[in-house]
CSV table of C-alpha atoms in Angstrom, one decimal:
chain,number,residue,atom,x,y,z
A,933,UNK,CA,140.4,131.3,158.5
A,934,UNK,CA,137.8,133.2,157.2
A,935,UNK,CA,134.9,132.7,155.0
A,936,UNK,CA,134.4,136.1,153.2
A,937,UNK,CA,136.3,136.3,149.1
A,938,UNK,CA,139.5,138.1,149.2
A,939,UNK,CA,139.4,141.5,147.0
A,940,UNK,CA,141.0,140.4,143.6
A,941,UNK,CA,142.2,142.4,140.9
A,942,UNK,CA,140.5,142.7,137.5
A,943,UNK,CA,136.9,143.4,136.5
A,944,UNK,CA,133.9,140.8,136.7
A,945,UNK,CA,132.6,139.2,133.4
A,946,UNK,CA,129.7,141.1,132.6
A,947,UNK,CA,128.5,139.9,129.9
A,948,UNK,CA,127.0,136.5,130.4
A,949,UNK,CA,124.0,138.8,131.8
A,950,UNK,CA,120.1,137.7,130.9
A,951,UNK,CA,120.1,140.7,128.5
A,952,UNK,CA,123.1,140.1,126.4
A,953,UNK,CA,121.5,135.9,126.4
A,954,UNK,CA,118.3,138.0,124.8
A,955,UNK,CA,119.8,140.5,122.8
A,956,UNK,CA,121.7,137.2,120.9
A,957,UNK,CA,118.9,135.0,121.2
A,958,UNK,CA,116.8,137.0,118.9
A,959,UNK,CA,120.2,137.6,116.7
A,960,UNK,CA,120.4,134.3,115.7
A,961,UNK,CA,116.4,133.8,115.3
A,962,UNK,CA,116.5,136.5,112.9
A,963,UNK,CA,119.3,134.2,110.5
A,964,UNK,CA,120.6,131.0,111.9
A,965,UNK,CA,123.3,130.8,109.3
A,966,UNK,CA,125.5,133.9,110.9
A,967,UNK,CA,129.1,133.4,112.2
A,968,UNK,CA,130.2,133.8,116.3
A,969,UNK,CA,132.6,136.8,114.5
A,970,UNK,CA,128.8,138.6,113.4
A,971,UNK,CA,126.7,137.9,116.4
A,972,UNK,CA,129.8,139.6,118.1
A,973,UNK,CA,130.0,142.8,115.8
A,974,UNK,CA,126.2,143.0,115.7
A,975,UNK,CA,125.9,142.4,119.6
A,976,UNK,CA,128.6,144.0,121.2
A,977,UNK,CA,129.7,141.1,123.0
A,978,UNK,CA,133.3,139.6,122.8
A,979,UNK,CA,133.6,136.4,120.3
A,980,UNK,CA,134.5,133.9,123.7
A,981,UNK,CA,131.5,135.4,125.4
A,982,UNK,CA,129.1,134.9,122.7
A,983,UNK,CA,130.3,131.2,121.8
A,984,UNK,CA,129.7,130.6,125.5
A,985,UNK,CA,126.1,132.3,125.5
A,986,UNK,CA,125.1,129.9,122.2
A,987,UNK,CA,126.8,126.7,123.7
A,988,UNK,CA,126.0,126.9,127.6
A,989,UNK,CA,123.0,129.6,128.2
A,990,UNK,CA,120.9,128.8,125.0
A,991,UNK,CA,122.4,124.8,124.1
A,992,UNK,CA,122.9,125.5,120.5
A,993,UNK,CA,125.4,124.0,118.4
A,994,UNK,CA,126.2,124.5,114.7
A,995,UNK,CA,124.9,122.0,112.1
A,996,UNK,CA,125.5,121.2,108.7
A,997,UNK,CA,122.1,120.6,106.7
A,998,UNK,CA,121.3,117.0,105.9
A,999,UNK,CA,121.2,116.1,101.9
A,1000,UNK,CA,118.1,115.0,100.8
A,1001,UNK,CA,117.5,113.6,97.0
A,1002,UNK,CA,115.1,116.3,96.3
A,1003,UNK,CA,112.8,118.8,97.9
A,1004,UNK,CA,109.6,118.4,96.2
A,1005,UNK,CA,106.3,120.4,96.9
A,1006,UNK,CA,103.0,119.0,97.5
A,1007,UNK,CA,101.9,120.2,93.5
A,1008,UNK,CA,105.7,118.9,92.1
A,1009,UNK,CA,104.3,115.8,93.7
A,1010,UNK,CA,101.0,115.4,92.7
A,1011,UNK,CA,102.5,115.7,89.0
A,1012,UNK,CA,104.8,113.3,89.2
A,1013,UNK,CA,101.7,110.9,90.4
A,1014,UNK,CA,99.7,112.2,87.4
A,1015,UNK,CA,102.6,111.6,85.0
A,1016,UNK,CA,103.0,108.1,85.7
A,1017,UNK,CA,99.4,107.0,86.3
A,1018,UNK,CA,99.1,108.1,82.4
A,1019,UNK,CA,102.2,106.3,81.3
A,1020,UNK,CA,100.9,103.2,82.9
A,1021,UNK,CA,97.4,103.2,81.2
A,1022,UNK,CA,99.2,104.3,77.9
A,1023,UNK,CA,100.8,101.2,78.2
A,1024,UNK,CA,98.3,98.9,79.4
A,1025,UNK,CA,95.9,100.0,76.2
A,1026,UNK,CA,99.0,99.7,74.0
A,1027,UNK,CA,101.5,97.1,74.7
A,1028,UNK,CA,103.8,98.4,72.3
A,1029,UNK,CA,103.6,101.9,73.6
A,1030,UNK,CA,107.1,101.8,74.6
A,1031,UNK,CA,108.4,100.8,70.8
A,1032,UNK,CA,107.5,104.3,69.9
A,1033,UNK,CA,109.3,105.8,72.2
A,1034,UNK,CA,112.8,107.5,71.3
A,1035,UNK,CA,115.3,107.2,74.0
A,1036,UNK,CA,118.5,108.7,74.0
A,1037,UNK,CA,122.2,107.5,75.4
A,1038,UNK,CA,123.3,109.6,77.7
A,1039,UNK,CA,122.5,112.9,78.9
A,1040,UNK,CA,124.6,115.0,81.1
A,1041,UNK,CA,123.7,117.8,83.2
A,1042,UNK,CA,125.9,120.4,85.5
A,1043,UNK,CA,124.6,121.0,88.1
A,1044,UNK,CA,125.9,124.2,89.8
A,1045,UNK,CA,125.7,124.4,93.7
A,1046,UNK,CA,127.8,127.5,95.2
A,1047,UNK,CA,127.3,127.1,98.8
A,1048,UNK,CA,129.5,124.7,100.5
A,1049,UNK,CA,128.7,122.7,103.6
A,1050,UNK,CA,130.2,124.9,105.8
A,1051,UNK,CA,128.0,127.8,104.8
A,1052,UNK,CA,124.9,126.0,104.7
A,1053,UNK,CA,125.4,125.2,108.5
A,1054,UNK,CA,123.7,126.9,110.8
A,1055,UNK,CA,122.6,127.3,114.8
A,1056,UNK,CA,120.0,125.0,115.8
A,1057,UNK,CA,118.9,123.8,119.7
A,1058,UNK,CA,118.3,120.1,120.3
A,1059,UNK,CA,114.4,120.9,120.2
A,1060,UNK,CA,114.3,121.8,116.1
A,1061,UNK,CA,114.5,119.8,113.3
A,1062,UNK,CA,118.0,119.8,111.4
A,1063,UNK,CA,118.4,121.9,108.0
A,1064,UNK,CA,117.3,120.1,104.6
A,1065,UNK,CA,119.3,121.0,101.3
A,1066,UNK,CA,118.2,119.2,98.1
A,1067,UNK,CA,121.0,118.1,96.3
């Protein structure tokens, strides 16, 4: 018996090193949406050992961003406030304010979204808040 490791053929993994962890960290902070296949062609690192670097070294996983009605801005807001308020006293100082206005039946609008849910995933860590996209 002995307690030394036997000599074994085949090279080490290199590649699960502290720089190649760095070099992809800051990969994916520069865009969260890219693909294991371009962190590998921009990194130099295989595919298996860069899905292992994002999963187990940094604890990312890939998301799909949450639908939300809208994403409104503070001023689209504030607008919407303004809009109203001045409805409601239109009415209030003329009960029949709403006699005058024209209405219409239907309206129908396309609305043309070209990125799918998979492209709209990206990495995230357990730490940041999931992706929004307004629907």
């Amino acid at each position: 018996m002995s307690i030394d490791n036997q000599a074994r053929s085949g090279r080490p993994s290199m590649a699960r090193t502290t720089v190649n962890v760095e070099k992809i960290r800051k990969i994916i902070l520069e865009d969260r949406r890219q693909t294991i296949e371009e962190v590998a062609k921009r990194s130099g690192v295989t595919w298996s050992s860069v899905q292992r670097i994002l999963s187990e070294d940094l604890g990312m996983r890939r998301v799909a961003a949450k639908f939300v009605p809208r994403l409104l801005t503070k001023q689209q807001k504030q607008g919407r406030v303004e809009s109203c308020s001045s409805l409601k006293e239109e009415f209030q100082n003329d009960p029949n304010f709403f006699s005058k206005v024209i209405t219409g039946d239907e309206s129908w609008c396309y609305g043309y979204d070209p990125e799918t849910k998979q492209q709209s995933s990206q990495w995230k860590t357990p730490a940041s808040p999931r992706p929004k996209k307004a629907r």
